[in-house]
PDB file of C-alpha atoms and ligand atoms in Angstrom:
ATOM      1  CA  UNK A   1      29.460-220.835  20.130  1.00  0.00           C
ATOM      2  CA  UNK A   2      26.482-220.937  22.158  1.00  0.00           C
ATOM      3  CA  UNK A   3      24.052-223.142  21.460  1.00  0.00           C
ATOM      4  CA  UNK A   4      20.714-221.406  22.055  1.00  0.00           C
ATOM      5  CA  UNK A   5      18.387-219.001  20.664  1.00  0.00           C
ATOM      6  CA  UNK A   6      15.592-216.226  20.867  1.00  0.00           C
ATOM      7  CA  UNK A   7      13.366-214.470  18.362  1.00  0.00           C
ATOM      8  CA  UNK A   8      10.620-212.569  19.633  1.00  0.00           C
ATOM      9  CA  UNK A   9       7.561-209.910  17.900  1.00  0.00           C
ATOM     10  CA  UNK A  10       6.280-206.753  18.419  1.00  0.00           C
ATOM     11  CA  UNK A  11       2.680-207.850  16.649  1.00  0.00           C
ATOM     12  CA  UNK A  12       1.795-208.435  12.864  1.00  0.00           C
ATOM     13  CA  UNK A  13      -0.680-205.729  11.237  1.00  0.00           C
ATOM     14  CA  UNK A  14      -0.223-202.012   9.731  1.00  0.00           C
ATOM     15  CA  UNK A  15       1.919-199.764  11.567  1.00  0.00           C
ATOM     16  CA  UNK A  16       1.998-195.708  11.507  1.00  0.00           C
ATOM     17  CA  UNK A  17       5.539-195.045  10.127  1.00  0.00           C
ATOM     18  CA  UNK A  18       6.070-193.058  14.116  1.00  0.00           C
ATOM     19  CA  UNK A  19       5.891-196.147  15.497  1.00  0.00           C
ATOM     20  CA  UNK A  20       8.404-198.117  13.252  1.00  0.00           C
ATOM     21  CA  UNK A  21      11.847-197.442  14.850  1.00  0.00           C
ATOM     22  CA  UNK A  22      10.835-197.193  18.454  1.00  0.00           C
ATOM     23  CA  UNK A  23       8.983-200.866  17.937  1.00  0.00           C
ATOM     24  CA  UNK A  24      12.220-201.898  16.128  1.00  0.00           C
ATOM     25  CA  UNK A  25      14.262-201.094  19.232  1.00  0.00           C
ATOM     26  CA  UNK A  26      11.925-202.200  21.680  1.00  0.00           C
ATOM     27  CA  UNK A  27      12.418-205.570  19.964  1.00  0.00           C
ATOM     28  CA  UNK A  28      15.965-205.943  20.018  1.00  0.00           C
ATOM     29  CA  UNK A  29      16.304-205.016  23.652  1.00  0.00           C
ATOM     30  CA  UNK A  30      13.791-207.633  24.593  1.00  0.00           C
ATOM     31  CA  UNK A  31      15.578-210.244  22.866  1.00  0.00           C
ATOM     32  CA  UNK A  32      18.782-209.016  24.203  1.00  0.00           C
ATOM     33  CA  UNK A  33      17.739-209.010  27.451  1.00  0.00           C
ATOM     34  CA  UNK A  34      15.999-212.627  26.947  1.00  0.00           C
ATOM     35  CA  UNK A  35      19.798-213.747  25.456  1.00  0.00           C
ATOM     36  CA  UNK A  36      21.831-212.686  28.415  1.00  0.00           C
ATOM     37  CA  UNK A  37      19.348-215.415  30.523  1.00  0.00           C
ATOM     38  CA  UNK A  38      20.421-217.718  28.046  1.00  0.00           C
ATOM     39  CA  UNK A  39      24.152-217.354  27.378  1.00  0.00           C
ATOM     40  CA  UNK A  40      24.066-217.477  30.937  1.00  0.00           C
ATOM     41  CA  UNK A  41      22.198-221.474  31.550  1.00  0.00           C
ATOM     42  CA  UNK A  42      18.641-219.654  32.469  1.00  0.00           C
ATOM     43  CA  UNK A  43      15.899-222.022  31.216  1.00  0.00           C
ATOM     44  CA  UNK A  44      13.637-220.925  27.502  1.00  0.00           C
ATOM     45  CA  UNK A  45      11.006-220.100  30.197  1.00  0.00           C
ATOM     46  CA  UNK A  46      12.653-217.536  31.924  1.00  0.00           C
ATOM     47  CA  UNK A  47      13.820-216.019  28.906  1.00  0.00           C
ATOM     48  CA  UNK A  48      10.093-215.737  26.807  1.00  0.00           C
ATOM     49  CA  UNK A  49       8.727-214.620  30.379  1.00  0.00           C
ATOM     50  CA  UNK A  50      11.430-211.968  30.540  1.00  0.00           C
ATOM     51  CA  UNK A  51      11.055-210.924  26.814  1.00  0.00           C
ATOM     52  CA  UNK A  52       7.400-210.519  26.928  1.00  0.00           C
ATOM     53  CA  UNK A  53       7.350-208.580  30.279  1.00  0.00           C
ATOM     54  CA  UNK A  54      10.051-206.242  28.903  1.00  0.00           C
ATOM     55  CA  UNK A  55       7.800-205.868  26.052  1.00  0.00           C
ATOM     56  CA  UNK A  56       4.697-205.548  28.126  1.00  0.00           C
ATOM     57  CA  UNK A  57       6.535-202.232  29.854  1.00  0.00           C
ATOM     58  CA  UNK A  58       7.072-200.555  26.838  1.00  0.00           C
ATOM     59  CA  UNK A  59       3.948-198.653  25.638  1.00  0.00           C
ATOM     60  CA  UNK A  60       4.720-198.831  21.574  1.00  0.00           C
ATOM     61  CA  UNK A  61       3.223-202.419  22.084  1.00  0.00           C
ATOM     62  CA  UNK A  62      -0.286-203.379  22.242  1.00  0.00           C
ATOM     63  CA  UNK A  63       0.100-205.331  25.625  1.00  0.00           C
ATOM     64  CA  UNK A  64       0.401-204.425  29.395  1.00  0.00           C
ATOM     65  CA  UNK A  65       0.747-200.568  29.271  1.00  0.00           C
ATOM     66  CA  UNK A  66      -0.677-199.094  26.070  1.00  0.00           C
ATOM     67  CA  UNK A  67      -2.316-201.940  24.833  1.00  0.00           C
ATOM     68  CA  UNK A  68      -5.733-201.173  22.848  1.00  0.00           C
ATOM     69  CA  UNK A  69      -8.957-200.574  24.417  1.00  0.00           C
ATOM     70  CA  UNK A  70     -12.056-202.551  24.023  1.00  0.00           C
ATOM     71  CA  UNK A  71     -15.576-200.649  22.584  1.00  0.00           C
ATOM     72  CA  UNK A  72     -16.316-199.817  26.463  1.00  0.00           C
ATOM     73  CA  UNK A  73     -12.508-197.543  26.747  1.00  0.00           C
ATOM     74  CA  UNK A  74     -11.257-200.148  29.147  1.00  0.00           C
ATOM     75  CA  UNK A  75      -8.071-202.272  28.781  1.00  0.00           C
ATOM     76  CA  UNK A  76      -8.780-206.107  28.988  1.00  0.00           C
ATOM     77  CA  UNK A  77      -5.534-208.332  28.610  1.00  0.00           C
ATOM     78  CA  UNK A  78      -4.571-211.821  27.636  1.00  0.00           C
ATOM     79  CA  UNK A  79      -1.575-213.397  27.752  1.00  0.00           C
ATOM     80  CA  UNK A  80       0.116-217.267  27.880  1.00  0.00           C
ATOM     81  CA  UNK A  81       3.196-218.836  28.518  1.00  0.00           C
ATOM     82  CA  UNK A  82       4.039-222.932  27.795  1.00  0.00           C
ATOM     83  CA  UNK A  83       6.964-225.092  28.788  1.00  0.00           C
ATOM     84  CA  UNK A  84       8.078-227.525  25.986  1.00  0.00           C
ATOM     85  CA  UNK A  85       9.866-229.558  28.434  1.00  0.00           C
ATOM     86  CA  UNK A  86       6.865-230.626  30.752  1.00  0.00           C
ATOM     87  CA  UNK A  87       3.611-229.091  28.385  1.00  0.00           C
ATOM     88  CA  UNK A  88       2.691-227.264  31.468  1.00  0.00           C
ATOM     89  CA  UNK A  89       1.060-224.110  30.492  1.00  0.00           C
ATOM     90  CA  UNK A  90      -0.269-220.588  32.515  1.00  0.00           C
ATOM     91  CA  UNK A  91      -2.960-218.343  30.546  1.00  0.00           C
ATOM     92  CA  UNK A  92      -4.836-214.959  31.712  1.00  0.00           C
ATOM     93  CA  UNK A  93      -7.741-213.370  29.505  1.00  0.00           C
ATOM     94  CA  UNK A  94      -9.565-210.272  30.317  1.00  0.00           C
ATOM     95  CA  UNK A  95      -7.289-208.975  33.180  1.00  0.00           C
ATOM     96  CA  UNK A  96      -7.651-205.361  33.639  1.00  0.00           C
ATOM     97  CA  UNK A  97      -5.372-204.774  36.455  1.00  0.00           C
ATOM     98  CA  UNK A  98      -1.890-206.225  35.934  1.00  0.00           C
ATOM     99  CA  UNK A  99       1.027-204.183  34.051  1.00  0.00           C
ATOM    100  CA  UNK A 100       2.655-207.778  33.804  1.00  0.00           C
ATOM    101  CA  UNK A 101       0.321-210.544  32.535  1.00  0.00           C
ATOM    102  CA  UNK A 102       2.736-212.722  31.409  1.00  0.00           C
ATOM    103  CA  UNK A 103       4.219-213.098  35.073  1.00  0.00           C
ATOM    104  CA  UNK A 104       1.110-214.325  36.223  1.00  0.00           C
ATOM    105  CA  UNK A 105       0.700-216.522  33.231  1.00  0.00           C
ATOM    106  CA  UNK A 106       3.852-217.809  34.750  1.00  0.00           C
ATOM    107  CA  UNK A 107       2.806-218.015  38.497  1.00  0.00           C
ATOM    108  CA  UNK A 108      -0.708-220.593  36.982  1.00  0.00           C
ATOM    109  CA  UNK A 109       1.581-222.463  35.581  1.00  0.00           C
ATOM    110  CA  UNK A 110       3.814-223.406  38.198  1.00  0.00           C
ATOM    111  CA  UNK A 111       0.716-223.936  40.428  1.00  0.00           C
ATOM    112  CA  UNK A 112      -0.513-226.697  38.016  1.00  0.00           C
ATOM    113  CA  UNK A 113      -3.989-226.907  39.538  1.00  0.00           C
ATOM    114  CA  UNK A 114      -5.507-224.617  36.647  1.00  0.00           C
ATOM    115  CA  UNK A 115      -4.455-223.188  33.124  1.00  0.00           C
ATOM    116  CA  UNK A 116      -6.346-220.616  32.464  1.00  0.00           C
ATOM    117  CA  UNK A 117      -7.939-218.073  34.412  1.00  0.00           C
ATOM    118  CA  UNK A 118     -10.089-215.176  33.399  1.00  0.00           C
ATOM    119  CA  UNK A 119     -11.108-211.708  34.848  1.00  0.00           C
ATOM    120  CA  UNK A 120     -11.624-211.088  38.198  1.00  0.00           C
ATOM    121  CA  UNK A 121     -10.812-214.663  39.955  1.00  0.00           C
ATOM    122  CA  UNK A 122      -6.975-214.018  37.307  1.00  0.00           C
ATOM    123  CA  UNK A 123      -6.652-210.840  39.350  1.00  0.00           C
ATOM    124  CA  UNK A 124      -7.816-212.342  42.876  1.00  0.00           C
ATOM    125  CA  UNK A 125      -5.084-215.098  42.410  1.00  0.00           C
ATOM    126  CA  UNK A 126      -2.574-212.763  41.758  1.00  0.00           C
ATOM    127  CA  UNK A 127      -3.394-210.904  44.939  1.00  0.00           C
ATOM    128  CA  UNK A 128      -3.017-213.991  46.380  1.00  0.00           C
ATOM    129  CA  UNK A 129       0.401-215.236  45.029  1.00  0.00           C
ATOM    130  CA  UNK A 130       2.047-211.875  45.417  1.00  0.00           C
ATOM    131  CA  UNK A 131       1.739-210.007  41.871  1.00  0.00           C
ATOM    132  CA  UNK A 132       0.850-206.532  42.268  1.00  0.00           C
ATOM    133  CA  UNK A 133      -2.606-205.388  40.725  1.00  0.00           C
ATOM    134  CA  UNK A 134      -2.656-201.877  39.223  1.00  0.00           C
ATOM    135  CA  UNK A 135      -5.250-199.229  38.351  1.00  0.00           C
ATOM    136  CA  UNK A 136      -6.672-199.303  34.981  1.00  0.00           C
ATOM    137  CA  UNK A 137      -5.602-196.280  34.194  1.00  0.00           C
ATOM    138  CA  UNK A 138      -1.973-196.916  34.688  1.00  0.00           C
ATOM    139  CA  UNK A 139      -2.364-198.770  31.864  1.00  0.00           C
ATOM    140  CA  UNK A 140      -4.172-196.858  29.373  1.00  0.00           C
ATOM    141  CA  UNK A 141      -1.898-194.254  27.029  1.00  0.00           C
ATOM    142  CA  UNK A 142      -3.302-191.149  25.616  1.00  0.00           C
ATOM    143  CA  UNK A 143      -2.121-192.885  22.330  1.00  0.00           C
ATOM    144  CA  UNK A 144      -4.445-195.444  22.431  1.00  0.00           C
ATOM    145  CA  UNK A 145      -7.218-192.931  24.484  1.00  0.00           C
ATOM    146  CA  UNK A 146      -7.042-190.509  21.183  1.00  0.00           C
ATOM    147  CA  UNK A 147      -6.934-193.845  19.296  1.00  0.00           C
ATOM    148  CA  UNK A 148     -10.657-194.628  20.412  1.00  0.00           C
ATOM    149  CA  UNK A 149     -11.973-191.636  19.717  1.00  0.00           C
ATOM    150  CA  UNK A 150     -11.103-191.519  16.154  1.00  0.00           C
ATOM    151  CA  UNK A 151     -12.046-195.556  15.954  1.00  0.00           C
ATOM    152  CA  UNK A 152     -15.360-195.592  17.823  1.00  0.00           C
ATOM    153  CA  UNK A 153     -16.957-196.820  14.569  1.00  0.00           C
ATOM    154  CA  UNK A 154     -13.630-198.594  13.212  1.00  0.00           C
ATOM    155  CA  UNK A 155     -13.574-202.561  12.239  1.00  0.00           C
ATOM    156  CA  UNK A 156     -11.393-204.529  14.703  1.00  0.00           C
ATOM    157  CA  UNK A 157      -8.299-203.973  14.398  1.00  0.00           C
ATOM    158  CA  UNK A 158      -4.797-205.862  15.322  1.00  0.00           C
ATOM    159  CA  UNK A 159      -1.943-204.333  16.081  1.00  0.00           C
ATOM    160  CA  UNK A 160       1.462-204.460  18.625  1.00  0.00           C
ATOM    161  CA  UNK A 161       0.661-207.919  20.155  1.00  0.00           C
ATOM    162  CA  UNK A 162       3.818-209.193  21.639  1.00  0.00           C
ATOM    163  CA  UNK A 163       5.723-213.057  22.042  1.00  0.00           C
ATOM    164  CA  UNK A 164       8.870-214.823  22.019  1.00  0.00           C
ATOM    165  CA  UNK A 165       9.995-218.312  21.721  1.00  0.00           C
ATOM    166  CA  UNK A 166      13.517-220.040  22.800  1.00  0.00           C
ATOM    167  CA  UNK A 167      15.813-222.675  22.945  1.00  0.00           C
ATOM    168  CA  UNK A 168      17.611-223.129  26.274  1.00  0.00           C
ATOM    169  CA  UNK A 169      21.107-224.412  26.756  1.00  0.00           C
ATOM    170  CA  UNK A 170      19.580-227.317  27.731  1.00  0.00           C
ATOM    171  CA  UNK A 171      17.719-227.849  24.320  1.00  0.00           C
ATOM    172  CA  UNK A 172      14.392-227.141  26.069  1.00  0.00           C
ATOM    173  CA  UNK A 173      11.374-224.448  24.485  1.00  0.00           C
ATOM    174  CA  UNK A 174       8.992-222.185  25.411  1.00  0.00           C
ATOM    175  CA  UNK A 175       7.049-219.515  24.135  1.00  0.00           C
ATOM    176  CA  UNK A 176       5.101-216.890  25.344  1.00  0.00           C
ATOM    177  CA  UNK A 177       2.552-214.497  23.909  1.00  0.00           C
ATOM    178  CA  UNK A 178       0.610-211.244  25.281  1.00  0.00           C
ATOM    179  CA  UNK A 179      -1.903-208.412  23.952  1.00  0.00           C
ATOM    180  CA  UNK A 180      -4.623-206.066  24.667  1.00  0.00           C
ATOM    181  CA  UNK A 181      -6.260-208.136  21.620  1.00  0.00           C
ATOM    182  CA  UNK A 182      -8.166-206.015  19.034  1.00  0.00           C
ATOM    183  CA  UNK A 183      -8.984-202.296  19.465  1.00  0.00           C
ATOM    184  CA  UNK A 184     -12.939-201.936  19.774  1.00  0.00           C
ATOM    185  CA  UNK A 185     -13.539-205.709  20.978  1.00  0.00           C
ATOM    186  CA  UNK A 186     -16.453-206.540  22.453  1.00  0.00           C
ATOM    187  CA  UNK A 187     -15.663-207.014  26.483  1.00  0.00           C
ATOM    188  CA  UNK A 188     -15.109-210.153  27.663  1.00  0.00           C
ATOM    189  CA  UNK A 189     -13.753-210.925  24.419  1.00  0.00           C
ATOM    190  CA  UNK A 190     -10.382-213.404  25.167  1.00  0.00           C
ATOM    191  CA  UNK A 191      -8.550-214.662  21.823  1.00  0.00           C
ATOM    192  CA  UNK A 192      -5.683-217.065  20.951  1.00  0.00           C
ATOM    193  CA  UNK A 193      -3.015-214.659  23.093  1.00  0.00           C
ATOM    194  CA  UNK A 194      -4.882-216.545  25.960  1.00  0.00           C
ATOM    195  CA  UNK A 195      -5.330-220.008  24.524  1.00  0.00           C
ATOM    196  CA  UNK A 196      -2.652-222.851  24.640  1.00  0.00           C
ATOM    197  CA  UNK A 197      -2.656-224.111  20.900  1.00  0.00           C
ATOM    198  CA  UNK A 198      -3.895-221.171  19.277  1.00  0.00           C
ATOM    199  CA  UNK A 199      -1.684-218.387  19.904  1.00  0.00           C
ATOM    200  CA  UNK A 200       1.123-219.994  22.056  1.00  0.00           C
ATOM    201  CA  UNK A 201       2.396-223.787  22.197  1.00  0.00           C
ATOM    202  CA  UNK A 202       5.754-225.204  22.692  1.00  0.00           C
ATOM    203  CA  UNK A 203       6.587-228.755  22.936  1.00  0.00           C
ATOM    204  CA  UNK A 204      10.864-230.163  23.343  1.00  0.00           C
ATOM    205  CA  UNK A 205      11.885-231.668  20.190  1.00  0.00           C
ATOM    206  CA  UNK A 206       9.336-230.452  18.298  1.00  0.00           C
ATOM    207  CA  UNK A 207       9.469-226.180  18.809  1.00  0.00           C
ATOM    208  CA  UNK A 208       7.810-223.410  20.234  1.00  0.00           C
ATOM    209  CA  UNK A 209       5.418-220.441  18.439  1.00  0.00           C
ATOM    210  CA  UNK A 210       3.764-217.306  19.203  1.00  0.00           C
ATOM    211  CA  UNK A 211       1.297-216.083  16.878  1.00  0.00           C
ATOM    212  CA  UNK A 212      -0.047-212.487  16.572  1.00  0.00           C
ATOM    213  CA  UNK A 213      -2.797-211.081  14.004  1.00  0.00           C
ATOM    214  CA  UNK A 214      -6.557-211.345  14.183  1.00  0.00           C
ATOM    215  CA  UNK A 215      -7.804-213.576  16.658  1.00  0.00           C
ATOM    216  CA  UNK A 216     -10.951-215.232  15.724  1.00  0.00           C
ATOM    217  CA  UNK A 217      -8.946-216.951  12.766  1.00  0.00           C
ATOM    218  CA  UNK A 218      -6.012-217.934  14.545  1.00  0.00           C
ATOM    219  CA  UNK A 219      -8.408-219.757  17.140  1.00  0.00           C
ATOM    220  CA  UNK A 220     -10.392-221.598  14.065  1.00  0.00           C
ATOM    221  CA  UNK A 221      -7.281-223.341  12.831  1.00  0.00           C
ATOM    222  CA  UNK A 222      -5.311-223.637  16.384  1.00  0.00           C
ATOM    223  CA  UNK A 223      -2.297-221.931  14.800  1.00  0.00           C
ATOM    224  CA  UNK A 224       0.508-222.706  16.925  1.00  0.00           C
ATOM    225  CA  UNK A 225      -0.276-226.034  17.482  1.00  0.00           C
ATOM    226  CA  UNK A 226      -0.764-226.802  13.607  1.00  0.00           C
ATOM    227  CA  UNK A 227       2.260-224.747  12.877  1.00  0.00           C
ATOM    228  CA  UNK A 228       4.336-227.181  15.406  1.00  0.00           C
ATOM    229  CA  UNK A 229       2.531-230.151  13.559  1.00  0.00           C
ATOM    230  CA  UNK A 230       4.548-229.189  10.357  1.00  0.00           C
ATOM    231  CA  UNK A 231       7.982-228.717  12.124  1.00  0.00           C
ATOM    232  CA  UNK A 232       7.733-232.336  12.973  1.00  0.00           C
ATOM    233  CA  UNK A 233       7.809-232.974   9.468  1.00  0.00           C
ATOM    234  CA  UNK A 234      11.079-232.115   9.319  1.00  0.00           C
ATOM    235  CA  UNK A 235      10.557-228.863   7.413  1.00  0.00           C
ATOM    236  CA  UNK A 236      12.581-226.012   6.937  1.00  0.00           C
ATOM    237  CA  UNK A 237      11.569-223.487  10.454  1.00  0.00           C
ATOM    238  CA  UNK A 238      11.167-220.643   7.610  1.00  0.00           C
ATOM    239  CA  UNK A 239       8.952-222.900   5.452  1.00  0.00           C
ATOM    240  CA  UNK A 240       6.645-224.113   8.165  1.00  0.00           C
ATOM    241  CA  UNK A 241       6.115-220.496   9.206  1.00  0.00           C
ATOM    242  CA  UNK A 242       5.301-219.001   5.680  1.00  0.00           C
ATOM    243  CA  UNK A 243       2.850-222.349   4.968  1.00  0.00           C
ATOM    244  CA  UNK A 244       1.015-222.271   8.198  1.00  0.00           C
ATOM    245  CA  UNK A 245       0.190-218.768   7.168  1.00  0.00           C
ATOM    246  CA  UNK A 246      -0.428-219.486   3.783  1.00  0.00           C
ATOM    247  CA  UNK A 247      -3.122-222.478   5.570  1.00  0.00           C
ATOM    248  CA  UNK A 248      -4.641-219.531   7.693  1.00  0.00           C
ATOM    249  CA  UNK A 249      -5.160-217.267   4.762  1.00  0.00           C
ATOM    250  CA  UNK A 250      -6.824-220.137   2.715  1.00  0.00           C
ATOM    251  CA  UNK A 251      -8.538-222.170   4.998  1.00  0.00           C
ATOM    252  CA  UNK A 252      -9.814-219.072   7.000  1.00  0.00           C
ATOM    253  CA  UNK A 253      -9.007-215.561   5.216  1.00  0.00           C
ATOM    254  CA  UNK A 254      -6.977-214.866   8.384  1.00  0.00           C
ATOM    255  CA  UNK A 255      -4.373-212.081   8.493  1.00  0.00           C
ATOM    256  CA  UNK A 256      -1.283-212.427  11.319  1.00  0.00           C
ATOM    257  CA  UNK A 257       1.679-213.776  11.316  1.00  0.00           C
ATOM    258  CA  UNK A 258       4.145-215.967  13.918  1.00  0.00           C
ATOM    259  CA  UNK A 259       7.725-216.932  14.921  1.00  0.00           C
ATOM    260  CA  UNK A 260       8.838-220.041  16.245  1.00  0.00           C
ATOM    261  CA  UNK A 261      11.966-222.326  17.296  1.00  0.00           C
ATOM    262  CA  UNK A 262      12.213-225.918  16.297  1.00  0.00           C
ATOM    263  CA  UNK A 263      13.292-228.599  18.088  1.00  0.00           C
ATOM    264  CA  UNK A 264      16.734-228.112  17.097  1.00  0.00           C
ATOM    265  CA  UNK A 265      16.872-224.024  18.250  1.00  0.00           C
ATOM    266  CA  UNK A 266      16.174-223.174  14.247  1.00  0.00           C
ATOM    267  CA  UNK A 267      14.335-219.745  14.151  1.00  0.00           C
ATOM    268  CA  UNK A 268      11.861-218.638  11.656  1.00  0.00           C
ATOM    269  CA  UNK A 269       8.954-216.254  11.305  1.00  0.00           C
ATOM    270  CA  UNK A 270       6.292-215.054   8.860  1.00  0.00           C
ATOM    271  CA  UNK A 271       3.305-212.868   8.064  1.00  0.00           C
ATOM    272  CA  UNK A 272       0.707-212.185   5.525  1.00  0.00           C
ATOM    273  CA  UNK A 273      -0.134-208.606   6.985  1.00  0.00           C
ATOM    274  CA  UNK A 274       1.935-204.905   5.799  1.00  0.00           C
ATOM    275  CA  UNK A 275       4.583-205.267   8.930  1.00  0.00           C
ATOM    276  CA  UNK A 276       5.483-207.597  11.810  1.00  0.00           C
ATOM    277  CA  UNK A 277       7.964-206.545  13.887  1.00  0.00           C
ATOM    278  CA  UNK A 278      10.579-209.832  14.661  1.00  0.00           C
ATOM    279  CA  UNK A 279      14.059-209.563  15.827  1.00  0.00           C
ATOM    280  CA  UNK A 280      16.589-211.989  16.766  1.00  0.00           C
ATOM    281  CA  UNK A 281      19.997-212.229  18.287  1.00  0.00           C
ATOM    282  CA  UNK A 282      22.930-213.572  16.227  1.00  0.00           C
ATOM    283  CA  UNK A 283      24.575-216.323  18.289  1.00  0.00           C
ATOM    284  CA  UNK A 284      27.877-215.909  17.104  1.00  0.00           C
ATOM    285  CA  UNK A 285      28.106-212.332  17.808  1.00  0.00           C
ATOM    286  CA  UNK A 286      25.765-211.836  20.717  1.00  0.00           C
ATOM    287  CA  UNK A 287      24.327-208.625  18.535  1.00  0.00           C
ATOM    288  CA  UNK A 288      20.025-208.405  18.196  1.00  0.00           C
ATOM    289  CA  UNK A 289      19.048-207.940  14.832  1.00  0.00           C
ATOM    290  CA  UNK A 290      15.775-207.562  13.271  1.00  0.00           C
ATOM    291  CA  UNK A 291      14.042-210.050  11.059  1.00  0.00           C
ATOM    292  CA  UNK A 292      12.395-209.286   7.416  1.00  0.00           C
TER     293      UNK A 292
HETATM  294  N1  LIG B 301      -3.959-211.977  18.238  1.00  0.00           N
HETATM  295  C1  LIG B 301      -4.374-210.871  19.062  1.00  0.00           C
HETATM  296  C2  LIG B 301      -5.831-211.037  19.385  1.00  0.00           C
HETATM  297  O1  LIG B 301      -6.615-211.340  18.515  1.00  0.00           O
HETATM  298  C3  LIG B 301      -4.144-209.532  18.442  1.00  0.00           C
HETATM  299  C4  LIG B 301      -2.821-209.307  17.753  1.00  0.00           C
HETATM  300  O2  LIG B 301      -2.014-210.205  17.629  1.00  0.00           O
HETATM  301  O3  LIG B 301      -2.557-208.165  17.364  1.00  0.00           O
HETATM  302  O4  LIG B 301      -6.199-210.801  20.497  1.00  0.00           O
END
């Protein structure tokens, strides 16, 4: 049997019942498609780069096309990618022109001079390195366009945020995380989908998480990183999951949820919110399959 494995989500919050199925498949193709890298030696990297960009093209999920828009109608993204094997890691926040934010996540990384990069100087080196830059309006549904309209005067909301997290052939991790962040935010907003620690870390030996679910929270208690912390401990992947959320409900009333890999390829996932959409793909059978 192949020893590797994916998990990815499709965000933590409350989801119309519409949205349910075509989330649930969008999931399982992404970690299908993030498998067939692995079955076939590709690294965790390319695989959480490849399941978040497949996510990122599918407009059910808040990130690259149809993500939320911010209280000015415009579409600012964040997104971050980490490699367990060397802790190198590429962010974006506030990019407003790029269908694929996790790719150039990807492309900071492997330049190594910078980590994160914000705005317009993210979307000038992407010009530079080759990714193609979009309009904003290529980006923006007329889901999410009726959306603010009936939300003008709505609390923040989360919703859709997309990650994954792998174990490679070679018993190496990564994860990977992207969003349009909460509907309404202020602009210039960026939250943990951007920042190493918070919403994304991976480290070998240790494991890899994404984290989705309101922000400002997730930032307070670096979720990723503390949830990583407990895998070290030798815990049960499942267990760490459901008690770094219970620490980000207690410590900091936060709502959200993550998934993860340990060090050994274990998966687990967890949430505190109505719905989080998590899916899997069953190693013996090569068939995706959605998690509780
Ligand atoms: N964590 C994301 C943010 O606050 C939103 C989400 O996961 O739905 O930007």
């Amino acid at each position: 049997m192949i020893r590797a494995s994916i998990i990815v989500h499709g965000g933590a919050g409350k989801y119309s019942e519409d949205l349910r199925i075509p989330r649930e498949q969008g999931a399982k193709v992404a970690a299908l498609e993030a498998w067939r890298i692995l079955v076939n030696g590709g690294s965790a990297v390319d695989a959480v780069e490849t399941a978040v960009a497949v996510l990122e093209d599918d407009p059910v999920f808040n990130a690259g096309r149809g993500a939320v828009l911010n209280a000015d109608c415009q579409v600012e993204l964040d997104a971050s990618i980490m490699d367990g094997r060397t802790l190198r890691a590429g962010a974006v926040g506030a990019v407003k022109h790029l269908r694929n934010p996790v790719r150039l996540a990807r492309r900071i990384m492997e330049q190594g001079r910078h980590v994160l990069l914000v705005g317009a100087g993210a979307e000038r080196f992407a010009a530079a390195v080759g990714i193609p830059t979009c309009s904003s309006e290529e980006l923006i549904t007329e889901r999410q366009l009726q959306r603010w309209w009936q939300e003008r005067r709505a609390d923040l909301e989360a919703m859709g945020t997309v990650g994954a997290a792998a174990f490679d052939q070679q018993g190496h991790v990564a994860a990977a995380t992207s969003t349009g962040g909460m509907a309404q935010k202020h602009p210039g907003r960026v939250g943990d989908s951007a920042l190493v620690g918070c919403g994304t870390y991976a480290e070998d030996g240790r494991g890899a998480v994404s984290c989705t679910g309101h922000g400002e929270p997730i930032i307070r208690v670096t979720l990723a990183r503390a949830t990583v912390d407990r895998l070290e401990a030798g815990l049960d992947p499942m267990r760490a999951a459901q008690e770094a959320i219970a620490d980000l409900a207690r410590k900091v009333k936060g709502e959200g949820g993550l998934i993860l890999v340990d060090g050994q390829g274990r998966i687990g996932c967890a949430h505190n919110t109505p719905a989080m959409t998590a899916a899997t793909v069953d190693a013996a059978t090569g068939i995706p399959r959605l998690l509780p």
